[in-house]
Amino acid sequence: DPNRLKVGEWVVAIGSPFGFDSTVTAGIVSAKGRSLPQENFVPFIQTDVAINPGNSGGPLFNMRGEVVGINSQIYSRTGGFMGLSFAIPIDVAMEVQSQLRQFGRVARAEKAGVETGDIILKFDGKSVSNSSELPRIVGSTKPGNKATLEVWRKGVSREITVTVGELPEDRVASRSERRGKPPEQAANRLGFAVVDLTAEQKRDLKLGGGVIVEEVRNNRRADVRAGDVITAVTSKGQTTEVKSTEQFNKLLGQLERNTTLTLHVRRGESSLFVTVRGEGAPG
């Protein structure tokens, strides 16, 4: 049971790094429930066990000889091991194996019928402490199952029953074709440039409006990514839907300097809020 695994506990990996069969390496559990970029559905086990090419797919054992994970990947700036390795918890791996045998594919759960702005406190009795926990909890629920959510909505805690839907293949909004250097626009002062969605993108995303981030120009603007679709802006408690680049830039240009605003963003199949500080109109 991976839930019994403790941080600091010794673990052992067996694999074939660089073709050297049956190589054994050891280390400790550094952290549990790690989320990695583009891997929100897997609560990785982080260890300092030496993992190299050829280890992936090999077992991670505890000191009782039980398989607690499947070695998956490392974090490295050099391409070699740097003390950070990650394993998929064995219960997650077994669930994937079960779905592959039964359906021939993995069906991850997603949409649950909540409203924009809801704060999710619990999902089927499981407390949600931060946003990185929710995809894993929902993802472990089979599509079609009903679940009870406790949400904080407009100052009131309430329970709602939802039917969990299946997460479709990622439909990341494609970046618009380059049309030379984008013109100066109010959004540039936020560290990124936007363009209108094409008719095809609106149809694929089932949106009536919105703008797509074409280029991120400020390295510190890590919370906004190229390909993000901005659908609305909230400032001083007022939310305005974004219809076009012209309207979006006009809206930003009317803001006072150093105004904090919240962008409503579609990123792939996920919806999220990004808070930025606007500089307002030049002058």
GROMACS .gro file of C-alpha atoms in nm:
model
  283
    1ASP     CA    1   0.000   0.000   0.000
    2PRO     CA    2   0.179   0.319  -0.117
    3ASN     CA    3  -0.019   0.519   0.141
    4ARG     CA    4   0.191   0.351   0.412
    5LEU     CA    5   0.512   0.471   0.248
    6LYS     CA    6   0.678   0.742   0.457
    7VAL     CA    7   0.911   1.025   0.363
    8GLY     CA    8   1.263   0.923   0.466
    9GLU     CA    9   1.194   0.552   0.420
   10TRP     CA   10   1.454   0.350   0.229
   11VAL     CA   11   1.361   0.220  -0.116
   12VAL     CA   12   1.538   0.013  -0.381
   13ALA     CA   13   1.517   0.030  -0.762
   14ILE     CA   14   1.600  -0.248  -1.006
   15GLY     CA   15   1.653  -0.183  -1.376
   16SER     CA   16   1.888  -0.195  -1.673
   17PRO     CA   17   2.051   0.150  -1.694
   18PHE     CA   18   2.243   0.186  -2.020
   19GLY     CA   19   2.186  -0.186  -2.082
   20PHE     CA   20   2.347  -0.310  -1.759
   21ASP     CA   21   2.092  -0.574  -1.658
   22SER     CA   22   1.963  -0.623  -1.302
   23THR     CA   23   2.130  -0.313  -1.160
   24VAL     CA   24   2.024  -0.232  -0.804
   25THR     CA   25   2.030   0.123  -0.663
   26ALA     CA   26   1.898   0.251  -0.331
   27GLY     CA   27   1.792   0.575  -0.168
   28ILE     CA   28   1.516   0.733   0.036
   29VAL     CA   29   1.171   0.872  -0.031
   30SER     CA   30   1.215   1.248  -0.062
   31ALA     CA   31   0.848   1.345  -0.101
   32LYS     CA   32   0.507   1.203  -0.191
   33GLY     CA   33   0.228   1.329  -0.412
   34ARG     CA   34   0.449   1.536  -0.640
   35SER     CA   35   0.283   1.697  -0.943
   36LEU     CA   36   0.496   1.739  -1.253
   37PRO     CA   37   0.428   1.964  -1.554
   38GLN     CA   38   0.167   1.806  -1.784
   39GLU     CA   39   0.127   1.519  -1.535
   40ASN     CA   40  -0.137   1.648  -1.294
   41PHE     CA   41  -0.316   1.313  -1.270
   42VAL     CA   42  -0.022   1.124  -1.118
   43PRO     CA   43   0.087   1.176  -0.752
   44PHE     CA   44   0.452   1.085  -0.811
   45ILE     CA   45   0.682   0.943  -0.543
   46GLN     CA   46   0.999   1.154  -0.539
   47THR     CA   47   1.320   0.975  -0.437
   48ASP     CA   48   1.696   1.025  -0.455
   49VAL     CA   49   1.746   0.675  -0.597
   50ALA     CA   50   1.986   0.684  -0.894
   51ILE     CA   51   1.773   0.641  -1.207
   52ASN     CA   52   1.915   0.651  -1.559
   53PRO     CA   53   1.796   0.559  -1.910
   54GLY     CA   54   1.696   0.194  -1.890
   55ASN     CA   55   1.548   0.219  -1.540
   56SER     CA   56   1.208   0.347  -1.655
   57GLY     CA   57   0.941   0.081  -1.612
   58GLY     CA   58   1.138  -0.101  -1.345
   59PRO     CA   59   1.006  -0.164  -0.993
   60LEU     CA   60   1.065   0.044  -0.681
   61PHE     CA   61   1.068  -0.171  -0.365
   62ASN     CA   62   1.038  -0.087   0.003
   63MET     CA   63   1.248  -0.268   0.264
   64ARG     CA   64   0.977  -0.534   0.303
   65GLY     CA   65   1.024  -0.638  -0.059
   66GLU     CA   66   0.690  -0.489  -0.168
   67VAL     CA   67   0.663  -0.304  -0.498
   68VAL     CA   68   0.554   0.049  -0.410
   69GLY     CA   69   0.607   0.217  -0.746
   70ILE     CA   70   0.718   0.202  -1.108
   71ASN     CA   71   1.025   0.411  -1.186
   72SER     CA   72   0.924   0.669  -1.441
   73GLN     CA   73   1.151   0.969  -1.493
   74ILE     CA   74   1.416   1.201  -1.357
   75TYR     CA   75   1.461   1.576  -1.334
   76SER     CA   76   1.789   1.684  -1.485
   77ARG     CA   77   1.956   1.983  -1.646
   78THR     CA   78   2.236   1.771  -1.789
   79GLY     CA   79   2.051   1.462  -1.911
   80GLY     CA   80   2.203   1.254  -1.631
   81PHE     CA   81   2.093   1.175  -1.277
   82MET     CA   82   2.100   1.476  -1.041
   83GLY     CA   83   1.937   1.333  -0.728
   84LEU     CA   84   1.574   1.377  -0.834
   85SER     CA   85   1.385   1.072  -0.958
   86PHE     CA   86   1.014   0.999  -0.974
   87ALA     CA   87   0.808   0.681  -0.957
   88ILE     CA   88   0.440   0.615  -1.030
   89PRO     CA   89   0.266   0.479  -0.717
   90ILE     CA   90   0.183   0.112  -0.764
   91ASP     CA   91  -0.190   0.163  -0.697
   92VAL     CA   92  -0.205   0.415  -0.983
   93ALA     CA   93  -0.012   0.178  -1.210
   94MET     CA   94  -0.245  -0.111  -1.124
   95GLU     CA   95  -0.552   0.102  -1.197
   96VAL     CA   96  -0.407   0.189  -1.538
   97GLN     CA   97  -0.334  -0.179  -1.600
   98SER     CA   98  -0.690  -0.270  -1.505
   99GLN     CA   99  -0.841  -0.012  -1.741
  100LEU     CA  100  -0.612  -0.116  -2.026
  101ARG     CA  101  -0.715  -0.481  -1.985
  102GLN     CA  102  -1.084  -0.396  -1.957
  103PHE     CA  103  -1.124  -0.114  -2.210
  104GLY     CA  104  -0.802  -0.112  -2.412
  105ARG     CA  105  -0.739   0.248  -2.305
  106VAL     CA  106  -0.723   0.466  -1.995
  107ALA     CA  107  -1.037   0.670  -1.934
  108ARG     CA  108  -0.955   0.964  -1.709
  109ALA     CA  109  -1.233   1.158  -1.544
  110GLU     CA  110  -1.275   1.531  -1.576
  111LYS     CA  111  -1.576   1.759  -1.594
  112ALA     CA  112  -1.800   1.749  -1.290
  113GLY     CA  113  -2.060   2.019  -1.350
  114VAL     CA  114  -1.926   2.283  -1.113
  115GLU     CA  115  -1.959   2.654  -1.182
  116THR     CA  116  -1.685   2.905  -1.252
  117GLY     CA  117  -1.569   3.056  -0.924
  118ASP     CA  118  -1.669   2.759  -0.707
  119ILE     CA  119  -1.415   2.670  -0.438
  120ILE     CA  120  -1.406   2.291  -0.407
  121LEU     CA  121  -1.359   2.181  -0.046
  122LYS     CA  122  -1.421   1.806  -0.076
  123PHE     CA  123  -1.466   1.553  -0.354
  124ASP     CA  124  -1.657   1.241  -0.249
  125GLY     CA  125  -1.554   1.292   0.114
  126LYS     CA  126  -1.187   1.355   0.033
  127SER     CA  127  -1.057   1.694   0.141
  128VAL     CA  128  -0.898   1.909  -0.130
  129SER     CA  129  -0.616   2.116   0.019
  130ASN     CA  130  -0.481   2.268  -0.303
  131SER     CA  131  -0.548   2.273  -0.676
  132SER     CA  132  -0.284   2.010  -0.757
  133GLU     CA  133  -0.473   1.747  -0.553
  134LEU     CA  134  -0.803   1.774  -0.738
  135PRO     CA  135  -0.699   1.633  -1.080
  136ARG     CA  136  -0.558   1.323  -0.909
  137ILE     CA  137  -0.871   1.267  -0.700
  138VAL     CA  138  -1.109   1.320  -0.992
  139GLY     CA  139  -0.882   1.125  -1.227
  140SER     CA  140  -0.904   0.817  -1.006
  141THR     CA  141  -1.284   0.817  -1.041
  142LYS     CA  142  -1.427   0.614  -1.326
  143PRO     CA  143  -1.619   0.819  -1.586
  144GLY     CA  144  -1.994   0.782  -1.544
  145ASN     CA  145  -1.977   0.747  -1.166
  146LYS     CA  146  -2.163   0.991  -0.944
  147ALA     CA  147  -1.977   1.188  -0.680
  148THR     CA  148  -2.065   1.437  -0.407
  149LEU     CA  149  -1.883   1.768  -0.404
  150GLU     CA  150  -1.872   2.013  -0.117
  151VAL     CA  151  -1.819   2.358  -0.265
  152TRP     CA  152  -1.806   2.715  -0.139
  153ARG     CA  153  -2.027   2.917  -0.373
  154LYS     CA  154  -2.106   3.284  -0.324
  155GLY     CA  155  -2.036   3.274   0.048
  156VAL     CA  156  -2.230   2.955   0.118
  157SER     CA  157  -2.109   2.597   0.161
  158ARG     CA  158  -2.322   2.347  -0.026
  159GLU     CA  159  -2.314   1.987  -0.148
  160ILE     CA  160  -2.387   1.897  -0.507
  161THR     CA  161  -2.411   1.558  -0.677
  162VAL     CA  162  -2.234   1.535  -1.009
  163THR     CA  163  -2.170   1.276  -1.278
  164VAL     CA  164  -1.805   1.255  -1.370
  165GLY     CA  165  -1.734   1.279  -1.743
  166GLU     CA  166  -1.445   1.142  -1.945
  167LEU     CA  167  -1.143   1.357  -2.022
  168PRO     CA  168  -1.114   1.376  -2.403
  169GLU     CA  169  -0.791   1.384  -2.597
  170ASP     CA  170  -0.607   1.709  -2.532
  171ARG     CA  171  -0.722   1.978  -2.770
  172VAL     CA  172  -0.462   2.243  -2.713
  173ALA     CA  173  -0.550   2.555  -2.900
  174SER     CA  174  -0.310   2.583  -3.190
  175ARG     CA  175  -0.104   2.896  -3.211
  176SER     CA  176  -0.215   3.136  -3.480
  177GLU     CA  177  -0.002   3.171  -3.787
  178ARG     CA  178   0.262   3.439  -3.755
  179ARG     CA  179   0.171   3.758  -3.929
  180GLY     CA  180   0.496   3.941  -3.880
  181LYS     CA  181   0.560   4.136  -3.563
  182PRO     CA  182   0.236   4.185  -3.366
  183PRO     CA  183   0.140   4.550  -3.332
  184GLU     CA  184   0.189   4.736  -3.006
  185GLN     CA  185  -0.104   4.658  -2.780
  186ALA     CA  186  -0.203   4.706  -2.419
  187ALA     CA  187  -0.150   4.334  -2.349
  188ASN     CA  188   0.219   4.374  -2.437
  189ARG     CA  189   0.266   4.562  -2.111
  190LEU     CA  190   0.154   4.248  -1.927
  191GLY     CA  191   0.441   4.061  -2.090
  192PHE     CA  192   0.250   3.880  -2.366
  193ALA     CA  193   0.080   3.940  -2.700
  194VAL     CA  194  -0.264   3.814  -2.803
  195VAL     CA  195  -0.452   3.758  -3.129
  196ASP     CA  196  -0.812   3.676  -3.215
  197LEU     CA  197  -0.927   3.315  -3.222
  198THR     CA  198  -0.997   3.180  -3.567
  199ALA     CA  199  -1.343   3.052  -3.652
  200GLU     CA  200  -1.206   2.697  -3.643
  201GLN     CA  201  -1.054   2.746  -3.297
  202LYS     CA  202  -1.381   2.889  -3.165
  203ARG     CA  203  -1.567   2.590  -3.303
  204ASP     CA  204  -1.321   2.337  -3.158
  205LEU     CA  205  -1.322   2.506  -2.817
  206LYS     CA  206  -1.698   2.574  -2.826
  207LEU     CA  207  -1.640   2.941  -2.750
  208GLY     CA  208  -1.816   3.248  -2.883
  209GLY     CA  209  -1.519   3.476  -2.823
  210GLY     CA  210  -1.187   3.508  -2.650
  211VAL     CA  211  -0.827   3.580  -2.748
  212ILE     CA  212  -0.528   3.346  -2.767
  213VAL     CA  213  -0.185   3.425  -2.623
  214GLU     CA  214   0.047   3.419  -2.924
  215GLU     CA  215   0.374   3.504  -2.756
  216VAL     CA  216   0.503   3.543  -2.400
  217ARG     CA  217   0.768   3.815  -2.394
  218ASN     CA  218   0.842   3.843  -2.025
  219ASN     CA  219   1.036   3.549  -1.881
  220ARG     CA  220   0.884   3.624  -1.541
  221ARG     CA  221   0.534   3.581  -1.686
  222ALA     CA  222   0.545   3.205  -1.621
  223ASP     CA  223   0.178   3.199  -1.516
  224VAL     CA  224   0.067   3.280  -1.872
  225ARG     CA  225   0.163   3.045  -2.156
  226ALA     CA  226   0.157   3.065  -2.533
  227GLY     CA  227  -0.163   2.894  -2.645
  228ASP     CA  228  -0.366   3.005  -2.342
  229VAL     CA  229  -0.713   3.131  -2.434
  230ILE     CA  230  -0.835   3.430  -2.232
  231THR     CA  231  -1.214   3.426  -2.209
  232ALA     CA  232  -1.284   3.694  -1.945
  233VAL     CA  233  -1.122   3.952  -1.718
  234THR     CA  234  -1.221   4.030  -1.358
  235SER     CA  235  -1.118   4.362  -1.205
  236LYS     CA  236  -1.252   4.526  -0.889
  237GLY     CA  237  -1.523   4.260  -0.860
  238GLN     CA  238  -1.654   4.310  -1.213
  239THR     CA  239  -1.616   4.038  -1.476
  240THR     CA  240  -1.612   4.123  -1.847
  241GLU     CA  241  -1.620   3.861  -2.120
  242VAL     CA  242  -1.347   3.893  -2.381
  243LYS     CA  243  -1.481   3.902  -2.737
  244SER     CA  244  -1.184   4.018  -2.946
  245THR     CA  245  -0.827   4.148  -2.935
  246GLU     CA  246  -0.947   4.503  -2.994
  247GLN     CA  247  -1.195   4.487  -2.706
  248PHE     CA  248  -0.940   4.315  -2.477
  249ASN     CA  249  -0.676   4.581  -2.537
  250LYS     CA  250  -0.929   4.859  -2.495
  251LEU     CA  251  -1.033   4.708  -2.163
  252LEU     CA  252  -0.673   4.688  -2.040
  253GLY     CA  253  -0.602   5.040  -2.161
  254GLN     CA  254  -0.881   5.175  -1.939
  255LEU     CA  255  -0.733   5.027  -1.623
  256GLU     CA  256  -0.549   5.237  -1.372
  257ARG     CA  257  -0.181   5.165  -1.323
  258ASN     CA  258  -0.093   4.874  -1.093
  259THR     CA  259  -0.448   4.742  -1.103
  260THR     CA  260  -0.469   4.375  -1.009
  261LEU     CA  261  -0.683   4.175  -1.246
  262THR     CA  262  -0.779   3.811  -1.285
  263LEU     CA  263  -0.771   3.647  -1.626
  264HIS     CA  264  -1.014   3.360  -1.694
  265VAL     CA  265  -0.802   3.117  -1.895
  266ARG     CA  266  -0.871   2.801  -2.095
  267ARG     CA  267  -0.558   2.585  -2.114
  268GLY     CA  268  -0.624   2.271  -2.314
  269GLU     CA  269  -0.933   2.121  -2.149
  270SER     CA  270  -0.873   2.297  -1.816
  271SER     CA  271  -1.016   2.626  -1.692
  272LEU     CA  272  -0.815   2.835  -1.446
  273PHE     CA  273  -0.764   3.183  -1.307
  274VAL     CA  274  -0.441   3.379  -1.351
  275THR     CA  275  -0.387   3.694  -1.144
  276VAL     CA  276  -0.168   3.965  -1.298
  277ARG     CA  277  -0.092   4.328  -1.228
  278GLY     CA  278  -0.179   4.561  -1.513
  279GLU     CA  279   0.005   4.883  -1.588
  280GLY     CA  280  -0.293   5.056  -1.741
  281ALA     CA  281  -0.276   5.297  -2.030
  282PRO     CA  282   0.059   5.449  -2.121
  283GLY     CA  283   0.127   5.804  -2.026
   0.00000   0.00000   0.00000
